[in-house]
Coordinates of C-alpha atoms in Angstrom, one line a residue:
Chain A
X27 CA 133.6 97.5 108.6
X28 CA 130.6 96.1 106.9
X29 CA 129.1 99.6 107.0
X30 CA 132.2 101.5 106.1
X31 CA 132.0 99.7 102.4
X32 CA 128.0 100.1 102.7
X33 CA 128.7 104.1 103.1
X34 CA 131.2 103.6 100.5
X35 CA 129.4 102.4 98.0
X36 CA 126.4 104.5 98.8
X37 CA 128.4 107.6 97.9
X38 CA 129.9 106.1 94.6
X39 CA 126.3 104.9 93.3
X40 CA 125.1 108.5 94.6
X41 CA 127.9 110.3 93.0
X42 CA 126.7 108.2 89.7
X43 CA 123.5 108.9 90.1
X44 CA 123.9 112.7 90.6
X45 CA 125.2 112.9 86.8
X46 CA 121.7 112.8 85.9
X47 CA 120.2 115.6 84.4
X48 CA 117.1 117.2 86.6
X49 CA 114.0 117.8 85.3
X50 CA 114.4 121.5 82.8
X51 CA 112.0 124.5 83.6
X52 CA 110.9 123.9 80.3
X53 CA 109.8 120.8 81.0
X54 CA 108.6 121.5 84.1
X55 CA 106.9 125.0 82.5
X56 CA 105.1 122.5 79.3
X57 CA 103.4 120.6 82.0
X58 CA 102.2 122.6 84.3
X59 CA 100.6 124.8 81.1
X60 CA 99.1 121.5 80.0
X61 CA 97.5 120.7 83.4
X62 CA 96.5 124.1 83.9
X63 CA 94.5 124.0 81.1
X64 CA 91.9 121.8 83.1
X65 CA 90.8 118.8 81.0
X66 CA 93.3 118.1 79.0
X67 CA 93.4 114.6 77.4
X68 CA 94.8 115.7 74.3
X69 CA 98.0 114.3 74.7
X70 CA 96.8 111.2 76.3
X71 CA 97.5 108.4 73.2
X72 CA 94.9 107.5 71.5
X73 CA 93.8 105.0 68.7
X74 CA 94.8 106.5 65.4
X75 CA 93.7 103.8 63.4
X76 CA 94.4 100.1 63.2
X77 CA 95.7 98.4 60.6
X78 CA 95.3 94.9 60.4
X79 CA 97.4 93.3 57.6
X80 CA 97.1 90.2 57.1
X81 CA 95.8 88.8 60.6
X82 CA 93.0 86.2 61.7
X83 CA 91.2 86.0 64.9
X84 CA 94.4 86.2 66.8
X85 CA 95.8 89.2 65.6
X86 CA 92.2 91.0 66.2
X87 CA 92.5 89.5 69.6
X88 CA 95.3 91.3 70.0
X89 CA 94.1 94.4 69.1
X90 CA 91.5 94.4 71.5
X91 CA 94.0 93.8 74.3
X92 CA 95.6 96.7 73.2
X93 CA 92.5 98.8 73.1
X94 CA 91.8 97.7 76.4
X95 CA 95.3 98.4 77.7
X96 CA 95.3 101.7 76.8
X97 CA 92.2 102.9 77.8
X98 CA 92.4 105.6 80.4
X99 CA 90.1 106.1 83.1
X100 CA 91.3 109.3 83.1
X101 CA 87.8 111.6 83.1
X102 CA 87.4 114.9 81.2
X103 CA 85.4 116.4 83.9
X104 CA 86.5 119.8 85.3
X105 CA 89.1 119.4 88.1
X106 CA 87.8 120.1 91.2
X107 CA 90.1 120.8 94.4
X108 CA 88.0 119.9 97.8
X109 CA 89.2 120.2 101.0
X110 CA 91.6 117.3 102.5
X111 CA 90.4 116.0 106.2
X112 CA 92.4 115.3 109.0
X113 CA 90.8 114.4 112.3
X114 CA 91.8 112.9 115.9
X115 CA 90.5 110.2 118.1
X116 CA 90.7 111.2 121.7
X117 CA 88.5 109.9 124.6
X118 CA 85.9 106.9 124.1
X119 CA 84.3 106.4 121.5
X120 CA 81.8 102.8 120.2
X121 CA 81.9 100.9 117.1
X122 CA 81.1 103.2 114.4
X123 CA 81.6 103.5 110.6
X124 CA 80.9 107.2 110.4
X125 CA 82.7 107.9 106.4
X126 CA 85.7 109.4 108.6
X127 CA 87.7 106.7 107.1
X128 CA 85.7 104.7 104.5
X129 CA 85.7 101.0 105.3
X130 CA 87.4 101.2 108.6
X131 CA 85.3 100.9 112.0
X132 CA 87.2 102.1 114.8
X133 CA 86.8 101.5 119.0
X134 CA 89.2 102.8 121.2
X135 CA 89.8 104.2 124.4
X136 CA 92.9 106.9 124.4
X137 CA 94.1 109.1 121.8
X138 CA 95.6 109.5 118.4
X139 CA 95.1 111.0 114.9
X140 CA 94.1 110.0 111.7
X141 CA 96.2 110.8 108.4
X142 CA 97.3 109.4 105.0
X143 CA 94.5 108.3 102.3
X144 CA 91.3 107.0 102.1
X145 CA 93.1 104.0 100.5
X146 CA 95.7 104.0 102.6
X147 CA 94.7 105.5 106.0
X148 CA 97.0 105.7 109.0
X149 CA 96.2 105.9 112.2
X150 CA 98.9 107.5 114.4
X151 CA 98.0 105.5 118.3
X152 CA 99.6 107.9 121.4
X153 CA 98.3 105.8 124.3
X154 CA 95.1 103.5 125.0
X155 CA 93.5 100.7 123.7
X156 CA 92.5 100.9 119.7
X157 CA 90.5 98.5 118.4
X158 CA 90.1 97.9 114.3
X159 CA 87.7 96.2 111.6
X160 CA 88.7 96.1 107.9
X161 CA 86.3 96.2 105.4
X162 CA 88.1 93.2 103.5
X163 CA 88.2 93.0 99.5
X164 CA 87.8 96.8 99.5
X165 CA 91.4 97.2 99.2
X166 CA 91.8 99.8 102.0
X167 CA 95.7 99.4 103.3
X168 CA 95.5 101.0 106.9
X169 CA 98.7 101.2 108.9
X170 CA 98.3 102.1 112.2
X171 CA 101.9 103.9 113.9
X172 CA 103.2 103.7 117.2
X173 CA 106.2 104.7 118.7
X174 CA 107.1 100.9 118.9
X175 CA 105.2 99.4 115.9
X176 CA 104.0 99.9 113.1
X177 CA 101.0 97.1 112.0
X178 CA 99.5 96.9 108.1
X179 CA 96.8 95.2 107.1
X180 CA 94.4 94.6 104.6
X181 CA 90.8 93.5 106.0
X182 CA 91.5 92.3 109.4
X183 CA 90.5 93.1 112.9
X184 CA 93.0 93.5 115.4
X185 CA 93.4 95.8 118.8
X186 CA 96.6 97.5 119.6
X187 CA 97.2 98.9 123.2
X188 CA 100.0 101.2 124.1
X189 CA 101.3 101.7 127.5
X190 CA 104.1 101.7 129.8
X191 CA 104.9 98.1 128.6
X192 CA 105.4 98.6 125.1
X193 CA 103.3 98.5 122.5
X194 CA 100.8 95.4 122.1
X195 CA 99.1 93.9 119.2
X196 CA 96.0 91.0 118.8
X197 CA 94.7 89.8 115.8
X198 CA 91.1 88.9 116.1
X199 CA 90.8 87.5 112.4
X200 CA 92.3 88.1 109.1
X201 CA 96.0 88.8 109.3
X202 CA 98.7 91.5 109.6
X203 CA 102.5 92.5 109.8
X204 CA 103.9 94.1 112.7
X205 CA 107.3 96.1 112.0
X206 CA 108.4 96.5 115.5
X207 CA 111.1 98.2 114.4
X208 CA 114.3 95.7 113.7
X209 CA 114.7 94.5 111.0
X210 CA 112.2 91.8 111.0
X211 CA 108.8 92.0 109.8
X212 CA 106.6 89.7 112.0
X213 CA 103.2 88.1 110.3
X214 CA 100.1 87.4 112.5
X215 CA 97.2 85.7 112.0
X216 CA 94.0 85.4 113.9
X217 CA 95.1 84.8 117.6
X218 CA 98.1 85.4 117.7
X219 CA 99.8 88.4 119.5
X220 CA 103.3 90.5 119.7
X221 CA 104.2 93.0 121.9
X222 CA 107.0 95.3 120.5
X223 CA 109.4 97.0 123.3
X224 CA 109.7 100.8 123.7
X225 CA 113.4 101.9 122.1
X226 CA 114.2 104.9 124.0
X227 CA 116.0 105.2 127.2
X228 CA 113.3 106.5 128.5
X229 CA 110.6 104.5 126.7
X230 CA 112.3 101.3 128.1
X231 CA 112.8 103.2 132.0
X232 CA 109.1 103.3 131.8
X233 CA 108.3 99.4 130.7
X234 CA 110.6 98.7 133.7
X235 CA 109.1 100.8 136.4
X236 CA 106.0 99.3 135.1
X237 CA 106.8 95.2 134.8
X238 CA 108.3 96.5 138.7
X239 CA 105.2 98.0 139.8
X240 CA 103.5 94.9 138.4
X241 CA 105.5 92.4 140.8
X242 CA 106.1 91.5 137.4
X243 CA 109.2 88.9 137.0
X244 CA 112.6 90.9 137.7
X245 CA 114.1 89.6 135.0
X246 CA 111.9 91.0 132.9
X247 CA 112.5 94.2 134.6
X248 CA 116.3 93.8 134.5
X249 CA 115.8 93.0 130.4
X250 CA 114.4 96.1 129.9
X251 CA 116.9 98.5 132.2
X252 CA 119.8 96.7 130.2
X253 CA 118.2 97.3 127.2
X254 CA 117.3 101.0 128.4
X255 CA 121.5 101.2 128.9
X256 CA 122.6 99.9 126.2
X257 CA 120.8 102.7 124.3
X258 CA 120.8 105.7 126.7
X259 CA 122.0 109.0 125.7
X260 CA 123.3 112.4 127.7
X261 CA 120.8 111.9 130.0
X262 CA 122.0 112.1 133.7
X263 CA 118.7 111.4 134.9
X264 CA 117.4 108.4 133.0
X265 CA 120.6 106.7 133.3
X266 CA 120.7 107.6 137.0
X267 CA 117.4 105.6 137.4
X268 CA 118.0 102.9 135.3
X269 CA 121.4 102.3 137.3
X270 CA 119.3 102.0 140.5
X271 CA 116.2 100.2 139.5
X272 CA 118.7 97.7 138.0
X273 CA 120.9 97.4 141.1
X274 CA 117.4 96.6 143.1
X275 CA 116.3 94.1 140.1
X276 CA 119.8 92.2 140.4
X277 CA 119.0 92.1 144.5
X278 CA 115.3 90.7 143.9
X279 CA 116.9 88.0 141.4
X280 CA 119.6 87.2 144.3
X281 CA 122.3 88.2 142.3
X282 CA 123.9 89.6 145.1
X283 CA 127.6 89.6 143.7
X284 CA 126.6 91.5 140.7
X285 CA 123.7 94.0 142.8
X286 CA 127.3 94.7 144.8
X287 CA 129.1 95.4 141.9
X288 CA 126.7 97.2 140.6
X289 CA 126.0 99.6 143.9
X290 CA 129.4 100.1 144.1
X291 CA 129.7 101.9 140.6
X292 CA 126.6 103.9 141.3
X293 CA 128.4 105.4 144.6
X294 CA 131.8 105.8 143.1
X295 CA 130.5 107.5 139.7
X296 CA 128.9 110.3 142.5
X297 CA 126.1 112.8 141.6
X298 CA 123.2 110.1 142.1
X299 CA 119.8 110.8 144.0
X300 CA 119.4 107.1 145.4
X301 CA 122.9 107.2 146.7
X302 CA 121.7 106.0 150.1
X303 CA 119.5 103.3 149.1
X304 CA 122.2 101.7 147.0
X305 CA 124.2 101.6 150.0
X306 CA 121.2 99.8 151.5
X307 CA 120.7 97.2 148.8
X308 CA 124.7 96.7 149.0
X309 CA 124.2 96.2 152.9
X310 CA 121.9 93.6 152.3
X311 CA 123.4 91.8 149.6
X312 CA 126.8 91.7 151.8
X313 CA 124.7 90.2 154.8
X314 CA 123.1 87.7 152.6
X315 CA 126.5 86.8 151.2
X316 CA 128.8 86.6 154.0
X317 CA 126.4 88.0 156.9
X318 CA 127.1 90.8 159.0
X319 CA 130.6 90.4 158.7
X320 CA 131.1 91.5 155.3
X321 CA 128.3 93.7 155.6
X322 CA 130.1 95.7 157.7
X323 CA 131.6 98.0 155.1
X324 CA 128.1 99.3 153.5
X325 CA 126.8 99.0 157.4
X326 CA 129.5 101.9 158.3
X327 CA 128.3 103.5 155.2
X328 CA 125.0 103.5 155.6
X329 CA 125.6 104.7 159.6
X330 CA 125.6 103.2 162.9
X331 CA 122.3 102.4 163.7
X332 CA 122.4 100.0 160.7
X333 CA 125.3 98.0 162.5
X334 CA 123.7 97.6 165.6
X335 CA 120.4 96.6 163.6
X336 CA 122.7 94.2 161.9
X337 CA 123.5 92.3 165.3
Chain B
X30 CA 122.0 116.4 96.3
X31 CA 118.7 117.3 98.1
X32 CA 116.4 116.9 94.9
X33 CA 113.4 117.6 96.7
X34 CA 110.6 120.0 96.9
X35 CA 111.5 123.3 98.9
X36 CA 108.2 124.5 98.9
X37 CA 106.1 123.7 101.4
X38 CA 103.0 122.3 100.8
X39 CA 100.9 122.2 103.4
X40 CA 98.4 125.0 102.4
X41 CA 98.4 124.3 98.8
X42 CA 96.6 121.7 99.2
X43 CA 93.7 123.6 100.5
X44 CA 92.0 124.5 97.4
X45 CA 91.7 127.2 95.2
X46 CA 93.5 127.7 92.1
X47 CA 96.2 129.5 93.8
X48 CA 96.7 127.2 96.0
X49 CA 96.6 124.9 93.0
X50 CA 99.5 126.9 91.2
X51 CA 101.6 126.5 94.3
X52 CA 101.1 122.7 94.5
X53 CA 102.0 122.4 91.2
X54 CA 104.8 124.7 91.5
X55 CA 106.1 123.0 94.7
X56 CA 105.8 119.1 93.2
X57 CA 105.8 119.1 89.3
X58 CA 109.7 119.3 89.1
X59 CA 109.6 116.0 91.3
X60 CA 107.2 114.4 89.4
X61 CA 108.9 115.2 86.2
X62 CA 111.9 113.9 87.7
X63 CA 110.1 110.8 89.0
X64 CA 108.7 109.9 85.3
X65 CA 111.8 111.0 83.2
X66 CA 114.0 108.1 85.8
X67 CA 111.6 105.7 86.7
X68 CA 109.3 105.6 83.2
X69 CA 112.0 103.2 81.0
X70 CA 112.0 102.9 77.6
X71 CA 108.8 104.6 75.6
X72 CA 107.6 106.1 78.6
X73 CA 106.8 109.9 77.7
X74 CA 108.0 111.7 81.2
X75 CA 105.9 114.7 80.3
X76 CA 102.9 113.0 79.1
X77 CA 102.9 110.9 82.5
X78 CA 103.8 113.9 84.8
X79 CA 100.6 115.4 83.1
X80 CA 98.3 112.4 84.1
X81 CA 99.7 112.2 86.9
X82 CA 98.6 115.5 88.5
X83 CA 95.2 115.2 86.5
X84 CA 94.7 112.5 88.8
X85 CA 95.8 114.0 91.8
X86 CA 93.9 116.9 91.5
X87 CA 91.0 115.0 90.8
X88 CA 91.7 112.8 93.8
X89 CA 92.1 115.3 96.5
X90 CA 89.6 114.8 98.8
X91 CA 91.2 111.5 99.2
X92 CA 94.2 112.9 101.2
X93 CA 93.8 113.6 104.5
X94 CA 97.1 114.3 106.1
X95 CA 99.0 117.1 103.7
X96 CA 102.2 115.3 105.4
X97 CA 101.5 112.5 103.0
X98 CA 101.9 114.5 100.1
X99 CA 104.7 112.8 99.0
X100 CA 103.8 109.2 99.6
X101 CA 100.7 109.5 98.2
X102 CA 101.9 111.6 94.9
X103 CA 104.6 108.9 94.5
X104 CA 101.7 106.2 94.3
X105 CA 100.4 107.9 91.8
X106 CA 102.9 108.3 89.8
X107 CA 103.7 104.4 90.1
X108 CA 100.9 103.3 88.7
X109 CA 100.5 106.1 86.5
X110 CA 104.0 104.9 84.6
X111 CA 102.8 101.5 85.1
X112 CA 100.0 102.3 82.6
X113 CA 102.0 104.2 80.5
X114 CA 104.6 100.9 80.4
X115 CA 101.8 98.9 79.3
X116 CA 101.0 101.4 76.4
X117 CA 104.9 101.3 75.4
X118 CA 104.6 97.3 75.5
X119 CA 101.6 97.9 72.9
X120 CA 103.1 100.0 70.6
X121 CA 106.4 98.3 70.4
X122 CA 104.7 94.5 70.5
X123 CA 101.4 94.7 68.6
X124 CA 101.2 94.8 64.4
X125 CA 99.3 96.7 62.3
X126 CA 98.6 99.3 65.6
X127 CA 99.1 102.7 65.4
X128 CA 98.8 104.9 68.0
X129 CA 98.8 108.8 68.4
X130 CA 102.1 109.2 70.3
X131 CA 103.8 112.6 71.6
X132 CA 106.9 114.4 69.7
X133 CA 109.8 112.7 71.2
X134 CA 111.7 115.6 70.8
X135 CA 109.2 117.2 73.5
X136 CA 110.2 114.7 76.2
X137 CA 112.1 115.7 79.4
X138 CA 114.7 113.4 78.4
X139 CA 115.4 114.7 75.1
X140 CA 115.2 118.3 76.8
X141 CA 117.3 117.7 79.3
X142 CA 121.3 118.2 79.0
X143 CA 122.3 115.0 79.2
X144 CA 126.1 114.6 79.2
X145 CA 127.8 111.7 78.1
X146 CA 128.3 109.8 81.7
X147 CA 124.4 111.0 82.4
X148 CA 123.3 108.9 79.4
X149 CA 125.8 105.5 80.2
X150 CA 124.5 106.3 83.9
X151 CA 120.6 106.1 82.4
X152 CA 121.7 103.0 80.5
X153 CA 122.7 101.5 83.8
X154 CA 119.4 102.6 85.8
X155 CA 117.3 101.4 82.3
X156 CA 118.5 97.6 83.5
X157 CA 117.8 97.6 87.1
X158 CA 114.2 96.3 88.3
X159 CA 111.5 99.3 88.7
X160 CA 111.6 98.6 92.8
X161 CA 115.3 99.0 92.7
X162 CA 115.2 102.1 90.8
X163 CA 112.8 103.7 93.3
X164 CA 114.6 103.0 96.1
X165 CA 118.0 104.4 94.4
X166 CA 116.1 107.1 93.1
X167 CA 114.5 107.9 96.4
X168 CA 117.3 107.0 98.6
X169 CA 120.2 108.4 96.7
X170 CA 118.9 111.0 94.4
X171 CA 116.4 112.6 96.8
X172 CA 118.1 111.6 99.8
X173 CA 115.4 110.0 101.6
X174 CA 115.1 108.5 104.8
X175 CA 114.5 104.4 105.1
X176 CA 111.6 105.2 106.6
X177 CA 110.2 108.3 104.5
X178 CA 110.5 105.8 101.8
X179 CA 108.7 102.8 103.2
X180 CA 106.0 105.0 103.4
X181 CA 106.5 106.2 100.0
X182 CA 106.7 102.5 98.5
X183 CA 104.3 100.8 101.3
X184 CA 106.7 98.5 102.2
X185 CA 108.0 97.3 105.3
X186 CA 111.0 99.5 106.5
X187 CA 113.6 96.2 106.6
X188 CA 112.6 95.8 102.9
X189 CA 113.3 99.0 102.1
X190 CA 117.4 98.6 103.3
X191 CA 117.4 95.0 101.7
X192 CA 115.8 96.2 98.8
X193 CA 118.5 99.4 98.8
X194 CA 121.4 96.5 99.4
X195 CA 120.8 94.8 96.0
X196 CA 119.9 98.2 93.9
X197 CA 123.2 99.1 95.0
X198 CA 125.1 96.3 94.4
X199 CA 123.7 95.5 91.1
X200 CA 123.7 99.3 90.3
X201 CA 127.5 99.5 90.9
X202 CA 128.0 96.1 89.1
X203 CA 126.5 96.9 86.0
X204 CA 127.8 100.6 86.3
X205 CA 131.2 98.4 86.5
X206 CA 130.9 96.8 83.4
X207 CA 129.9 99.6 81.3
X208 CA 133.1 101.1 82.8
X209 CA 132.1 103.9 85.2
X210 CA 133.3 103.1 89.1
X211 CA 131.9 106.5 90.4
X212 CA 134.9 108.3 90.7
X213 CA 134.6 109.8 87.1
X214 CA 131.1 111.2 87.3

């Protein structure tokens, strides 16, 4: 509802909006002659004269605050057009301030590439361990991207690690905001740390099959395969996999009912790979539920020898 | 309305003064744009369009990643107009100075057909904040994504859709008063 009226008044303000006039080709045609020219500072204002009627001390005071505001740093040197630089970071490399990205030390172990400014530099991290140091008070704003996060700072150091899990961030000193995506902005400061969760499917299939891997808790595990549900698209086979690792997360936690329940819809929906395991999990949930007894339905399933193994 | 560059960019950054003409070519009607909405009140859109690329050009070597083009033009241009604002404080604020200003009649404003809903809907835009006209400008004019424009206005992205809420709401409130609701544009 909320974003019905959003979309609603979105198109009124843009229908508004479009009423106004675009930019002529003569406009467009005067200023590109004018730049084009090369150093062209002509039309730049510029003091004509200053008349000062009637004024003290305060009024030339205010004259030079206005000479001072607007002075240009605008040069009339020839234009010259160099060559931009992009680069990547792959492999291992130390601690080094090389003038790749002024101000900026990089470590890292893994890949990414390097975009943006040399005031504003950002780092684009695929996978591996990055590790950062700011110049402070040089006013470099570097934003280093990951699928997960996004981190800004100004003169900080900080390490960010991506992997299966997510993507983590430590602040060694200084400070920084992490956007992890939602709609919260998180500040850090020296110390602290945030991990921001894949938000694919598939990104969240692989924090799972990792935190299992791991012996991590399974209710981490199961966190992450609801969360890779909630989200999951047309894909038969992510889903397929998050349906089963979650139906063996539910049996590690002991949630037998629900690992049932759950084993149950993964058979009866069909076209799965771990169809046979499921049945197994189910088995065991039964037995540790009611024993072999009410077992025996998933027993039969699973075949014959599984009965007998049963008593 | 899809008000932004069609052409691409990528290799007219590379330098050259062809590849100069086309950068021009592919980002001066934005940047004209960008001044003539986001400049206010004394703010000369073709005089700051000029600077603007004077100090782009001159600050090439400065962008790495040609996919930033747009961010890192649109920074420009902010401060660029912030400048120019400061000049328009001075002539409008300080006695007895006189300063060497352009032809109005030359302006991007002047030149460009404004009907009469165009000008109550400049009006309206005039009274908003300069951060809320960005993000309308950005998000609705130029149709922009939240995140395209984060980047653009180095802000977090969640700022960038609360910022958007109360340019929109204040937008359509004052558009409300000055009686245009947005059917009749």
């Amino acid at each position: 509802m909320i974003e019905d009226r959003e979309h609603q008044d979105d198109m009124r303000a843009a229908r508004l909006l479009a009423s106004l006039p675009d930019a002529t080709p003569a406009a467009v045609h005067r200023v590109r002659t004018r730049v084009l020219k090369g150093p062209v500072t002509a039309h730049l204002p510029v003091v004509r004269g200053l008349r000062l009627v009637g004024v003290g001390a305060f009024a030339g005071a205010l004259a030079a605050a206005a000479l001072f505001a607007v002075r240009t740093d605008i040069e009339r040197s020839q234009i010259v057009v160099p060559v931009p630089v992009a680069f990547t970071l792959d492999a291992t490399q130390g601690w080094a301030i090389d003038g790749s990205i002024p101000n900026v030390a990089l470590s890292y172990t893994g890949s990414g590439t390097v975009g943006g400014t040399s005031d504003a530099p950002r780092i684009t991290w695929d996978s591996g361990l990055l590790n950062v140091e700011v110049t402070s008070d040089k006013g470099v704003r570097l934003a280093v991207t990951t699928k997960e996060a996004e981190v800004r700072v100004i003169g900080t150091g900080f390490s960010v690690t991506r992997d299966a899990l997510g993507t983590r961030v430590d602040v060694r000193h200084g400070h920084v905001e992490v956007d992890c995506g939602d709609e919260a902005t998180r500040a850090l400061t020296a110390g602290a740390g945030v991990t921001c969760l894949p938000r694919s499917a598939a990104g969240l299939l692989g924090r799972a099959r990792a935190l299992q891997a791991a012996n991590a808790p399974a209710a981490d595990a199961l966190e992450a395969l609801d969360r890779g549900l909630a989200v999951v698209g047309p894909q038969p086979a992510v889903r397929d996999e998050l349906n089963a690792r979650r139906v063996s997360a539910l049996y590690a936690l002991a949630r037998h009912g629900d690992a049932i329940d759950a084993a149950r819809a993964y058979v009866s929906a069909g076209g799965g790979t771990r169809q046979a395991e499921m049945v197994q999990i189910a088995a065991a949930s039964a037995q540790a539920l009611g024993g072999c007894g009410t077992a025996a339905p998933w027993l039969l399933e699973a075949g014959a020898i599984a009965v007998e193994a049963c008593r | 309305m899809d008000a932004r560059p069609r052409t691409p960019t990528l290799t007219a950054i590379r330098g050259g003064s062809d590849e100069r003409d086309r950068l021009l070519d592919a980002w001066l009607p934005a940047v004209v744009r960008w001044c003539a909405h986001l400049g206010g009140p004394g703010v000369d859109a073709e005089d700051a369009a000029h600077d603007v690329f004077i100090v782009a050009l001159r600050r090439l070597d400065r962008l790495y990643d040609p996919s930033q083009t747009a961010a890192w033009l649109f920074g420009i241009t902010r401060r660029v107009l912030a400048q120019h604002r400061r000049r328009a404080w001075v002539r409008r604020w300080v006695p007895g100075l006189t300063i060497d200003s352009p032809d109005p009649a030359r302006g991007p404003a002047a030149q460009m057909v404004g009907s009469e809903t165009s000008e109550r809907v400049r009006a309206v835009l005039a009274q908003l904040p300069v951060a809320e006209r960005q993000v309308l400008l950005l998000c609705l004019v130029e149709e922009r994504s939240d995140r395209e424009v984060a980047e653009m206005l180095e802000i977090p992205h969640g700022t960038v859709k609360s910022r958007m809420r109360r340019a929109r709401a204040r937008f359509l409130e004052i558009a409300a008063r000055s009686g245009l609701d947005g059917e009749d544009a």
